[in-house]
Coordinates of C-alpha atoms in Angstrom, one line a residue:
M1 CA 0.0 0.0 0.0
S2 CA 1.5 3.3 -1.2
R3 CA 1.2 6.7 0.4
P4 CA -0.8 9.2 -1.4
G5 CA 1.1 11.6 -3.5
M6 CA 4.2 9.4 -3.9
I7 CA 5.8 9.2 -7.4
R8 CA 5.7 5.9 -8.8
T9 CA 9.2 4.8 -10.1
A10 CA 8.7 1.0 -10.6
T11 CA 7.7 -0.6 -13.8
N12 CA 4.2 -1.4 -14.8
N13 CA 4.6 -5.0 -13.8
Q14 CA 5.6 -4.1 -10.5
L15 CA 2.6 -1.9 -10.3
D16 CA 0.1 -4.6 -11.3
G17 CA 1.4 -7.1 -8.7
A18 CA 1.3 -4.6 -6.0
S19 CA -2.2 -3.6 -6.9
S20 CA -3.4 -7.2 -6.4
I21 CA -1.8 -7.5 -3.1
S22 CA -3.3 -4.2 -1.9
Q23 CA -6.8 -5.2 -2.8
S24 CA -6.5 -8.4 -0.9
V25 CA -5.2 -6.7 2.2
T26 CA -8.1 -4.2 2.1
L27 CA -10.7 -6.8 2.0
E28 CA -9.3 -8.6 5.0
S29 CA -9.1 -5.4 7.0
T30 CA -12.6 -4.5 6.2
A31 CA -13.9 -7.8 7.4
A32 CA -11.9 -7.6 10.5
L33 CA -13.2 -4.1 11.2
E34 CA -16.7 -5.1 10.8
L35 CA -16.3 -7.9 13.1
A36 CA -14.7 -5.7 15.7
L37 CA -17.6 -3.2 15.4
Q38 CA -20.1 -6.0 15.8
N39 CA -18.3 -7.2 18.9
A40 CA -18.2 -3.6 20.2
E41 CA -21.9 -3.2 19.6
L42 CA -22.6 -6.4 21.4
L43 CA -20.4 -5.3 24.2
A44 CA -22.2 -2.0 24.4
Q45 CA -25.5 -3.7 24.5
Q46 CA -24.2 -5.9 27.3
I47 CA -22.9 -2.9 29.2
A48 CA -26.2 -1.1 28.7
G49 CA -28.0 -4.1 30.1
S50 CA -25.6 -4.1 33.0
L51 CA -26.1 -0.4 33.6
A52 CA -29.9 -0.8 33.5
R53 CA -29.6 -3.6 36.0
L54 CA -27.2 -1.5 38.1
G55 CA -29.7 1.5 38.1
S56 CA -32.5 -0.7 39.1
A57 CA -30.4 -2.1 41.9
S58 CA -29.2 1.3 43.1
T59 CA -32.8 2.5 43.3
T60 CA -33.6 -0.5 45.4
I61 CA -30.6 0.2 47.6
E62 CA -31.5 3.9 47.9
N63 CA -35.0 3.0 48.9
A64 CA -33.7 0.7 51.5
I65 CA -31.0 3.2 52.8
K66 CA -33.3 6.2 53.2
P67 CA -35.2 5.0 56.3
I68 CA -32.0 4.0 57.9
S69 CA -30.4 7.5 57.3
G70 CA -33.5 9.3 58.8
S71 CA -33.5 7.2 61.8
T72 CA -29.8 7.9 62.3
Q73 CA -30.4 11.7 62.2
T74 CA -33.3 11.4 64.7
Y75 CA -31.1 9.3 67.0
T76 CA -28.4 12.1 66.7
N77 CA -31.0 14.8 67.7
I78 CA -32.3 12.7 70.5
S79 CA -28.8 12.2 71.8
K80 CA -28.2 16.0 71.7
N81 CA -31.5 16.7 73.5
V82 CA -30.7 14.1 76.2
E83 CA -27.3 15.7 76.7
A84 CA -28.9 19.2 77.1
T85 CA -31.6 17.8 79.5
V86 CA -29.0 16.1 81.6
S87 CA -27.0 19.4 81.7
E88 CA -30.2 21.4 82.7
L89 CA -31.0 18.8 85.3
E90 CA -27.4 19.1 86.7
G91 CA -27.8 22.9 86.9
L92 CA -31.2 22.5 88.5
R93 CA -29.7 20.2 91.0
L94 CA -27.1 22.8 91.8
H95 CA -29.7 25.6 92.1
Q96 CA -31.9 23.4 94.2
A97 CA -28.9 23.0 96.5
V98 CA -28.6 26.8 96.8
F99 CA -32.3 26.9 97.8
E100 CA -31.8 24.1 100.3
E101 CA -28.8 25.9 101.8
E102 CA -30.5 29.3 102.1
E103 CA -34.0 28.2 103.2
P104 CA -33.1 27.1 106.8
R105 CA -30.9 30.2 107.3
I106 CA -33.6 32.6 106.2
R107 CA -36.4 30.9 108.1
R108 CA -34.5 31.0 111.4
D109 CA -34.9 34.8 111.2
N110 CA -31.8 35.5 113.2
L111 CA -29.6 36.8 110.4
E112 CA -27.9 40.2 110.3
I113 CA -29.2 42.5 107.6
V114 CA -26.0 42.0 105.5
E115 CA -26.5 38.2 105.7
Y116 CA -30.1 38.6 104.4
S117 CA -28.7 40.7 101.5
Q118 CA -26.1 38.0 100.7
S119 CA -28.7 35.2 100.7
I120 CA -31.0 37.2 98.5
S121 CA -28.2 37.9 96.1
R122 CA -27.4 34.2 95.7
L123 CA -31.0 33.3 95.2
K124 CA -31.4 36.0 92.6
A125 CA -28.3 34.8 90.8
A126 CA -29.8 31.2 90.7
I127 CA -33.1 32.5 89.5
K128 CA -31.4 34.4 86.6
S129 CA -29.6 31.2 85.6
L130 CA -32.9 29.3 85.4
E131 CA -34.6 32.0 83.2
G132 CA -34.1 30.1 79.9
S133 CA -35.1 26.7 81.2
T134 CA -38.3 25.1 79.9
L135 CA -38.4 22.4 82.6
K136 CA -41.4 22.5 84.8
S137 CA -39.2 21.6 87.7
S138 CA -37.1 24.7 87.0
Q139 CA -40.2 26.9 87.2
Q140 CA -41.1 25.2 90.5
V141 CA -37.6 25.9 91.9
T142 CA -37.8 29.5 90.7
L143 CA -41.1 29.9 92.4
K144 CA -39.7 28.5 95.7
M145 CA -36.7 30.8 95.5
N146 CA -38.9 33.9 94.9
Q147 CA -41.0 32.9 97.9
L148 CA -37.9 32.5 100.0
I149 CA -36.7 36.0 98.9
N150 CA -40.1 37.4 99.9
T151 CA -39.7 35.6 103.3
A152 CA -36.3 37.2 103.8
V153 CA -37.7 40.7 102.9
S154 CA -40.7 40.0 105.2
N155 CA -38.4 39.1 108.1
V156 CA -36.5 42.3 107.7
R157 CA -39.8 44.3 107.3
D158 CA -41.1 42.7 110.5
R159 CA -37.9 43.5 112.3
Y160 CA -38.1 47.1 111.0
R161 CA -41.6 47.4 112.2
K162 CA -40.8 46.0 115.6
T163 CA -37.8 48.3 116.0
L164 CA -40.0 51.3 115.3
I165 CA -42.7 50.2 117.6
S166 CA -40.3 49.7 120.4
V167 CA -39.3 53.4 120.3
S168 CA -42.8 54.6 119.5
P169 CA -45.0 53.2 122.3
I170 CA -48.7 54.0 122.4
S171 CA -50.8 53.4 125.4
E172 CA -54.5 54.2 125.8
R173 CA -53.8 55.0 129.5
D174 CA -50.9 57.3 128.6
N175 CA -51.6 60.7 130.1
T176 CA -48.0 61.9 130.5
S177 CA -47.5 65.6 130.2
E178 CA -44.5 65.1 127.8
F179 CA -43.2 62.5 125.5
V180 CA -39.7 61.7 124.2
S181 CA -39.7 61.6 120.4
E182 CA -36.0 61.1 119.8
M183 CA -34.7 57.6 119.2
P184 CA -31.5 56.2 120.6
E185 CA -28.5 56.5 118.3
D186 CA -28.1 52.7 117.9
T187 CA -31.7 52.4 116.9
V188 CA -31.4 55.1 114.3
K189 CA -28.3 53.4 112.8
S190 CA -30.1 50.0 112.8
L191 CA -33.1 51.5 111.0
S192 CA -30.9 53.2 108.5
I193 CA -29.3 49.8 107.6
M194 CA -32.7 48.3 107.1
V195 CA -33.8 51.2 104.9
D196 CA -30.7 50.7 102.7
F197 CA -31.8 47.0 102.5
F198 CA -35.3 48.0 101.3
M199 CA -33.8 50.3 98.6
V200 CA -32.7 47.1 96.7
T201 CA -35.4 44.7 97.8
D202 CA -38.7 46.5 98.7
M203 CA -39.0 50.1 97.8
S204 CA -42.6 50.2 99.3
A205 CA -41.5 49.3 102.8
G206 CA -39.1 52.0 104.2
V207 CA -41.1 55.2 104.0
P208 CA -44.7 53.8 104.5
I209 CA -44.0 51.7 107.5
Y210 CA -41.9 54.5 109.2
A211 CA -44.6 57.1 108.5
D212 CA -47.4 54.9 109.7
I213 CA -45.8 54.0 113.1
R214 CA -44.1 57.3 113.9
G215 CA -47.0 59.4 112.6
K216 CA -49.5 57.6 114.9
Y217 CA -47.0 57.8 117.8
I218 CA -46.6 61.6 117.5
I219 CA -50.3 62.2 116.8
H220 CA -51.3 60.1 119.8
H221 CA -49.1 61.9 122.3
L222 CA -49.8 65.4 121.0
S223 CA -53.5 64.6 121.0
V224 CA -53.2 63.9 124.8
L225 CA -51.6 67.3 125.3
S226 CA -53.9 69.2 123.0
E227 CA -56.9 67.7 124.8
A228 CA -55.5 68.8 128.1
A229 CA -55.0 72.3 126.6
T230 CA -58.6 72.6 125.5
K231 CA -60.2 71.0 128.5
T232 CA -58.1 72.6 131.3
E233 CA -59.9 75.6 132.8
I234 CA -58.3 78.9 132.0
K235 CA -56.4 80.4 134.9
R236 CA -57.5 84.0 135.4
V237 CA -56.0 86.6 137.7
N238 CA -58.4 89.5 138.6
G239 CA -60.7 88.2 135.9
F240 CA -58.1 88.1 133.2
Y241 CA -56.1 85.3 131.6
R242 CA -52.5 85.4 132.9
K243 CA -49.8 85.1 130.3
G244 CA -48.0 81.7 130.1
T245 CA -50.5 79.8 132.3
S246 CA -52.2 77.9 129.5
P247 CA -51.3 74.2 129.0
F248 CA -51.3 75.0 125.3
K249 CA -47.7 76.2 125.8
L250 CA -46.8 72.7 126.8
Y251 CA -48.5 71.4 123.7
M252 CA -46.7 73.9 121.5
D253 CA -43.3 73.0 123.1
N254 CA -43.8 69.3 122.4
L255 CA -45.1 70.0 118.9
L256 CA -42.0 72.0 118.2
R257 CA -39.7 69.3 119.6
A258 CA -41.5 66.6 117.6
M259 CA -41.2 68.4 114.3
V260 CA -37.5 69.3 114.8
T261 CA -36.5 66.0 116.2
E262 CA -38.4 63.9 113.6
E263 CA -36.8 65.7 110.7
K264 CA -33.3 65.2 112.3
M265 CA -33.9 61.5 112.6
I266 CA -35.5 61.1 109.2
R267 CA -32.4 62.7 107.7
A268 CA -30.2 60.2 109.6
I269 CA -32.2 57.2 108.5
F270 CA -33.0 58.0 104.9
K271 CA -30.4 58.9 102.4
A272 CA -32.2 59.9 99.2
K273 CA -33.7 63.4 99.1
A274 CA -36.9 62.1 97.7
D275 CA -37.3 59.6 100.5
I276 CA -36.5 62.3 103.1
H277 CA -39.2 64.6 101.8
S278 CA -41.7 61.7 101.4
A279 CA -41.0 60.4 104.9
L280 CA -41.4 63.9 106.4
S281 CA -44.6 64.6 104.5
A282 CA -46.1 61.2 105.3
T283 CA -45.1 61.1 108.9
L284 CA -46.4 64.6 109.8
K285 CA -49.3 64.7 107.3
D286 CA -51.9 64.3 110.0
L287 CA -50.1 66.7 112.4
E288 CA -51.3 69.7 110.5
K289 CA -54.9 68.7 110.8
S290 CA -54.4 67.8 114.4
F291 CA -52.8 71.2 115.1
Q292 CA -55.5 73.1 113.2
A293 CA -58.1 71.2 115.3
A294 CA -56.4 72.1 118.5
V295 CA -56.1 75.8 117.6
Q296 CA -59.8 75.8 116.5
A297 CA -60.8 74.4 119.8
I298 CA -58.9 77.1 121.6
N299 CA -60.5 79.7 119.3
T300 CA -64.0 78.4 120.2
I301 CA -63.2 78.7 124.0
I302 CA -61.9 82.2 123.6
R303 CA -64.9 83.4 121.6
K304 CA -67.2 82.5 124.5
N305 CA -65.4 85.0 126.7
L306 CA -63.7 87.3 124.3
I307 CA -63.5 90.3 126.6
T308 CA -61.5 88.6 129.4
D309 CA -59.9 85.8 127.3
C310 CA -58.7 87.8 124.4
F311 CA -55.3 87.8 126.1
Y312 CA -55.3 84.0 125.8
A313 CA -55.7 84.5 122.0
Y314 CA -52.7 86.9 122.0
D315 CA -50.7 84.5 124.0
V316 CA -51.4 81.5 121.8
I317 CA -50.7 83.6 118.7
E318 CA -47.4 84.7 120.2
Q319 CA -46.4 81.1 121.0
I320 CA -47.2 80.0 117.5
H321 CA -45.2 82.8 116.0
V322 CA -42.2 82.0 118.2
A323 CA -42.5 78.2 117.4
S324 CA -42.7 79.0 113.7
G325 CA -39.4 81.0 113.8
E326 CA -37.7 78.2 115.7
I327 CA -38.8 75.6 113.2
L328 CA -37.5 77.7 110.3
L329 CA -34.2 77.9 112.0
A330 CA -34.0 74.3 113.1
T331 CA -35.3 72.5 110.0
E332 CA -34.6 72.7 106.2
N333 CA -38.1 72.0 104.9
P334 CA -41.0 72.6 107.3
V335 CA -43.8 70.3 106.4
F336 CA -46.4 73.0 107.1
N337 CA -46.7 76.6 108.2
L338 CA -47.9 76.9 111.8
E339 CA -49.1 80.4 111.4
S340 CA -51.2 79.6 108.4
C341 CA -53.1 77.2 110.6
S342 CA -54.1 80.0 113.0
K343 CA -55.9 82.4 110.7
D344 CA -59.2 82.0 112.5
L345 CA -57.6 82.6 115.9
R346 CA -55.9 85.8 114.5
K347 CA -59.3 86.9 113.2
T348 CA -60.7 86.4 116.6
A349 CA -57.9 88.4 118.2
Q350 CA -58.5 91.2 115.7
D351 CA -62.2 91.1 116.4
S352 CA -61.4 91.6 120.1
F353 CA -60.3 95.2 119.4
H354 CA -63.8 96.1 118.3
E355 CA -65.3 94.0 121.1
I356 CA -63.4 95.8 123.8
L357 CA -64.5 99.2 122.6
R358 CA -68.1 98.0 122.2
H359 CA -68.0 96.5 125.7
I360 CA -66.9 99.8 127.2
E361 CA -69.7 101.6 125.4
A362 CA -72.3 99.1 126.5
V363 CA -71.2 99.1 130.1
V364 CA -71.0 102.9 130.5
S365 CA -74.3 103.5 128.7
G366 CA -76.0 100.8 130.7
L367 CA -75.1 102.3 134.1
P368 CA -78.2 103.6 135.9
A369 CA -76.3 106.6 137.1
L370 CA -72.8 107.8 137.7
P371 CA -71.6 107.9 141.3
V372 CA -72.3 111.2 143.0
D373 CA -69.1 111.0 145.0
F374 CA -67.2 110.9 141.6
A375 CA -65.8 107.5 142.5
V376 CA -63.8 105.6 139.8
L377 CA -66.1 103.4 137.7
D378 CA -65.6 99.6 137.7
I379 CA -65.2 99.7 134.0
T380 CA -62.4 102.2 134.4
K381 CA -60.6 99.8 136.7
Q382 CA -61.2 97.0 134.2
V383 CA -59.9 99.1 131.3
T384 CA -56.8 99.9 133.4
A385 CA -56.2 96.2 134.0
W386 CA -56.7 95.5 130.3
V387 CA -54.2 98.0 129.2
A388 CA -51.7 96.8 131.7
R389 CA -52.0 93.3 130.2
L390 CA -51.6 94.7 126.7
A391 CA -48.0 95.5 127.5
D392 CA -47.2 91.8 127.7
Y393 CA -48.1 91.4 124.0
D394 CA -46.8 94.6 122.4
T395 CA -45.2 92.9 119.4
T396 CA -48.1 90.5 118.8
L397 CA -50.7 93.3 119.1
A398 CA -48.8 95.4 116.6
S399 CA -48.7 92.4 114.1
L400 CA -52.5 92.2 114.5
L401 CA -53.2 95.9 114.2
I402 CA -51.0 96.8 111.3
P403 CA -52.7 94.5 108.7
L404 CA -56.0 96.2 109.6
G405 CA -54.7 99.4 108.2
A406 CA -55.8 102.9 109.3
P407 CA -57.4 103.2 112.8
S408 CA -60.8 103.6 111.1
A409 CA -60.7 99.8 110.6
W410 CA -60.9 99.2 114.4
S411 CA -62.0 102.5 115.9
L412 CA -65.6 103.1 116.9
R413 CA -65.1 106.8 117.8
L414 CA -65.5 108.3 114.3
S415 CA -68.9 109.5 115.3
Y416 CA -67.3 111.7 118.0
H417 CA -65.0 113.6 115.7
S418 CA -67.1 116.8 115.9
T419 CA -67.4 116.8 119.7
F420 CA -64.2 115.3 121.0
S421 CA -60.9 116.8 119.7
T422 CA -58.9 113.7 120.6
A423 CA -60.5 111.4 118.0
I424 CA -58.0 110.2 115.5
G425 CA -58.2 110.4 111.7
S426 CA -58.9 107.5 109.4
S427 CA -57.0 108.3 106.3
T428 CA -53.4 107.6 107.4
P429 CA -52.0 104.8 105.3
K430 CA -51.0 101.6 107.1
S431 CA -47.5 101.7 105.7
S432 CA -46.7 104.7 107.8
Y433 CA -47.3 102.9 111.1
M434 CA -44.6 101.4 113.2
G435 CA -45.5 98.7 115.8
S436 CA -45.2 100.9 118.8
E437 CA -46.9 103.8 117.1
I438 CA -50.1 101.9 116.2
L439 CA -50.1 100.2 119.6
S440 CA -50.0 103.7 121.2
L441 CA -52.9 104.7 119.0
F442 CA -54.9 101.6 120.1
I443 CA -54.3 102.1 123.8
S444 CA -55.1 105.8 123.6
E445 CA -58.2 104.8 121.6
I446 CA -59.3 102.6 124.5
F447 CA -58.9 105.5 127.0
D448 CA -60.6 107.8 124.5
D449 CA -63.5 105.5 124.1
L450 CA -64.0 105.1 127.9
L451 CA -63.8 108.8 128.6
V452 CA -66.0 109.8 125.7
N453 CA -68.7 107.5 126.9
I454 CA -68.4 108.7 130.5
E455 CA -68.8 112.3 129.3
A456 CA -71.8 111.4 127.3
K457 CA -73.4 109.6 130.3
A458 CA -72.5 112.6 132.6
R459 CA -74.2 115.0 130.2
T460 CA -77.4 113.2 130.5
Q461 CA -77.2 113.2 134.3
Y462 CA -75.9 116.8 135.0
K463 CA -76.9 120.1 133.7
K464 CA -73.7 121.9 134.6
V465 CA -70.5 121.0 132.8
T466 CA -68.5 121.3 136.1
R467 CA -69.8 117.9 137.3
V468 CA -69.4 116.5 133.8
G469 CA -65.7 117.5 133.9
L470 CA -65.4 116.1 137.4
Q471 CA -66.5 112.7 136.3
V472 CA -64.1 112.6 133.4
I473 CA -61.2 113.8 135.5
A474 CA -61.8 111.3 138.3
N475 CA -61.5 108.4 135.9
L476 CA -58.7 110.0 133.8
L477 CA -56.5 110.3 136.9
Y478 CA -57.1 106.6 137.7
L479 CA -56.0 105.7 134.2
E480 CA -52.9 107.8 134.4
R481 CA -51.9 106.2 137.8
G482 CA -52.3 102.8 136.2
M483 CA -50.2 104.0 133.2
R484 CA -47.4 105.3 135.5
S485 CA -47.3 102.0 137.4
S486 CA -46.5 100.2 134.1
P487 CA -43.3 101.5 132.5
E488 CA -44.0 99.4 129.4
I489 CA -47.4 101.1 128.8
S490 CA -45.8 104.5 129.5
A491 CA -43.1 103.8 127.0
V492 CA -45.6 102.7 124.4
L493 CA -47.8 105.8 124.8
M494 CA -44.7 108.1 124.7
S495 CA -43.6 106.5 121.4
G496 CA -46.8 107.6 119.6
S497 CA -49.6 110.0 119.9
G498 CA -51.0 108.4 123.1
I499 CA -49.6 111.0 125.5
D500 CA -50.8 113.9 123.4
R501 CA -54.3 112.5 123.3
L502 CA -54.4 112.1 127.1
D503 CA -53.2 115.7 127.5
K504 CA -56.0 116.9 125.3
I505 CA -58.5 114.8 127.3
R506 CA -57.2 116.4 130.5
K507 CA -57.4 119.9 129.2
R508 CA -60.9 119.3 127.9
S509 CA -62.2 117.9 131.1
L510 CA -60.4 120.6 133.2
N511 CA -62.0 123.3 131.1
M512 CA -65.4 121.9 131.9
F513 CA -64.6 121.6 135.6
L514 CA -63.0 125.0 135.8
D515 CA -65.9 126.7 134.0
G516 CA -67.1 128.5 137.2
W517 CA -63.6 129.3 138.4
K518 CA -62.8 130.9 135.1
M519 CA -65.9 133.0 135.5
C520 CA -64.6 133.9 138.9
A521 CA -61.2 134.8 137.5
S522 CA -62.7 136.9 134.8
Y523 CA -63.7 139.5 137.5
L524 CA -60.0 140.0 138.1
M525 CA -59.4 141.1 134.6
D526 CA -58.8 144.8 135.1
V527 CA -59.1 147.2 132.2
T528 CA -59.6 150.4 134.3
V529 CA -57.2 153.3 133.8
V530 CA -55.7 155.1 136.8
R531 CA -54.4 158.5 135.8
S532 CA -51.7 160.4 137.6
A533 CA -53.0 163.2 139.8
S534 CA -51.9 166.9 139.5
T535 CA -49.9 168.7 142.0
A536 CA -53.0 170.6 143.0
S537 CA -54.7 167.4 144.1
G538 CA -52.0 166.4 146.5
G539 CA -50.5 163.7 144.3
K540 CA -53.2 161.0 144.7
A541 CA -54.3 158.9 141.7
I542 CA -57.4 159.9 140.0
M543 CA -60.1 157.3 138.8
S544 CA -63.3 158.1 137.1
S545 CA -66.5 157.4 139.0
K546 CA -67.5 154.9 136.4
D547 CA -64.2 153.0 136.8
R548 CA -64.6 153.1 140.6
E549 CA -68.0 151.5 140.3
V550 CA -66.6 148.8 138.0
I551 CA -63.9 147.9 140.5
K552 CA -66.4 147.8 143.3
E553 CA -68.6 145.4 141.2
K554 CA -65.6 143.2 140.4
F555 CA -64.7 142.8 144.0
R556 CA -68.3 142.1 145.0
N557 CA -68.8 139.5 142.1
F558 CA -65.4 137.9 142.9
N559 CA -66.2 137.5 146.5
T560 CA -69.6 136.0 146.0
T561 CA -68.5 133.6 143.2
F562 CA -65.3 132.6 145.1
D563 CA -67.2 131.9 148.3
E564 CA -69.8 129.8 146.4
L565 CA -67.2 127.8 144.5
A566 CA -65.1 127.2 147.6
A567 CA -68.2 126.1 149.5
K568 CA -69.3 123.8 146.6
F569 CA -65.8 122.4 146.3
K570 CA -65.8 121.5 150.0
E571 CA -69.2 119.8 149.5
Y572 CA -67.9 117.4 147.0
N573 CA -67.6 114.0 148.6
F574 CA -64.4 112.9 147.0
T575 CA -63.5 109.4 147.8
D576 CA -60.1 109.9 146.1
A577 CA -57.8 112.1 148.0
E578 CA -55.5 112.5 145.0
L579 CA -58.4 113.7 143.0
R580 CA -59.2 116.4 145.6
A581 CA -55.6 117.5 145.8
Y582 CA -55.3 117.6 142.0
L583 CA -58.4 119.8 141.6
A584 CA -57.4 122.1 144.5
K585 CA -54.1 122.7 142.7
E586 CA -55.8 123.5 139.5
V587 CA -58.3 126.0 141.0
A588 CA -55.3 127.8 142.6
F589 CA -54.7 129.5 139.3
V590 CA -56.9 132.4 140.7
S591 CA -54.3 133.2 143.4
P592 CA -51.8 135.1 141.2
L593 CA -54.6 136.8 139.4
Y594 CA -56.2 138.0 142.7
Q595 CA -52.8 139.1 144.0
R596 CA -52.2 141.3 141.0
F597 CA -55.7 142.7 141.2
Y598 CA -55.5 143.1 145.0
E599 CA -52.1 144.9 144.8
K600 CA -53.4 147.3 142.3
H601 CA -56.4 148.4 144.2
K602 CA -55.7 147.9 147.9
A603 CA -54.6 151.5 148.2
G604 CA -58.3 152.4 148.0
E605 CA -58.4 154.7 145.0
F606 CA -61.7 153.2 144.0
S607 CA -63.3 153.7 147.5
K608 CA -62.8 155.3 150.8
H609 CA -64.3 152.2 152.5
T610 CA -62.2 149.4 150.9
E611 CA -63.1 147.0 153.7
K612 CA -66.6 146.8 152.2
Y613 CA -65.2 145.4 149.0
I614 CA -61.9 143.7 149.7
K615 CA -62.9 140.7 151.7
Y616 CA -59.6 138.7 151.5
N617 CA -56.0 139.8 151.4
K618 CA -53.5 137.6 149.5
S619 CA -52.7 135.4 152.5
Q620 CA -56.3 134.8 153.5
L621 CA -57.2 133.8 149.9
D622 CA -54.3 131.4 149.8
Q623 CA -55.4 129.8 153.0
I624 CA -58.8 129.1 151.7
L625 CA -57.4 127.6 148.5
A626 CA -55.0 125.5 150.5
S627 CA -57.9 124.2 152.7
L628 CA -59.6 122.8 149.6
A629 CA -56.9 120.1 149.3

């Protein structure tokens, strides 16, 4: 077989022989190839049959293996679940051991507070570890642990309560006059530790329990004292309440001590500002109502006898004011304002100003008659005693008067402005008053009110103003003596217009009493002219006949009037020697007038018979005037 493209170089014979050989070889190869292909096809068919059988077998195997594989996976998951459950059970066993360890300790109830805190911390840690567990037994253990924690907190709460009760005893038979509200230092420290415990275990325990027990304790004991203050009979001296004798002062002293001490202890026991404020407010919340009730009870008692017991009101108001100031100094946050609880009592005290003036008017106008011996009236003695008591409450009275404004707010005497020159105006603004000034106005208004009514009563009884003036002077002198016996009242009157008003009253009443004596003195007013005589007349003074008659008439009138006045003066049945001496001194003003008149005319230029007209010489007149005293 030749390669394609090769150049033939052999002869033709060679070519023909070679061709025959090539053809023979080709036929053999073809037959062999076909046989091989047949064998290959047969083999392929055999392989395909084998593959078909193998596919069928693999399907059978797969169907047989699938269940086995699923079971194996399930068994694997079960194994994992079992392992997890075993682990949880092991943890639960450990936590159960914590519970079993802490339960007997907590239930013995003899642990220190720090030990309770440690036990609760361990229990809470165990509970937190069990939070993800789905085991019912875990839930049961968690429940028991929470119950045990509640038991521990309850034990501390009970101890807290018992500790407070031990220092806050309440007895129905307790009638002690004072109570001790301050706790021992060790107790305060112990309570503070328990409050810190509650801060992390039971926020609802610390403040409410403290406020409940301490609040009841304070209210109980103060109620005993306030009841005593309202039921104890008022001590009166000469008909008036005496300053500082009321049991209300004891109540106020204990109230003040309770409020100051309680805040001090609360600040030592509680740390948080919010808790301090809450504890104070809750503990003393009923104290304000109790205090208001006590003050109102006092107010009711005072209103029944306002004229005599108004000083009780002044005293209580003063005590409340002092206590308020001390509370502000001793505490940081007073729970309530004491003075705001006494508004009704202050109103009663202010009403007393009108009532005193009305009482004076009613008593004087209700008298059947004024004493003919010009004795001091009982109401004058009562007023003097009133005013003496007012000095004890000068600051308090000023604080009550100033808010009322001008005197027109409390004066009744405006109707007397036209008849009595001492009446005060009503337009002065209140901002212009100082405490002592307005108190001076008030005291002088009381005097004014009394004397105005005495004058009005006397005018209905007497026709002559002399006796009217006598009645006023008699009572005025008694008032002045009372004022001199009280340096405090004198100082108050001197600090304002009070003294000036009394001076005006004195001048007015003296003018009425001296009305006749002034008429007598008028006869001594000499307007006659004595001319110098000429040398021819021998040097004697010359007086006209008309002037001589005038002088004669003056002597006659003076003598008659003076004798009548002196005799009438001696007829007065003065029970007050000081009054007699005072009036005798006042009428002696005629002595210098008579001396001047006498010296001018004793030479006898108006008459040759002077003895007929000049009845008294200077010495004789003075003796008569001196005898009047």
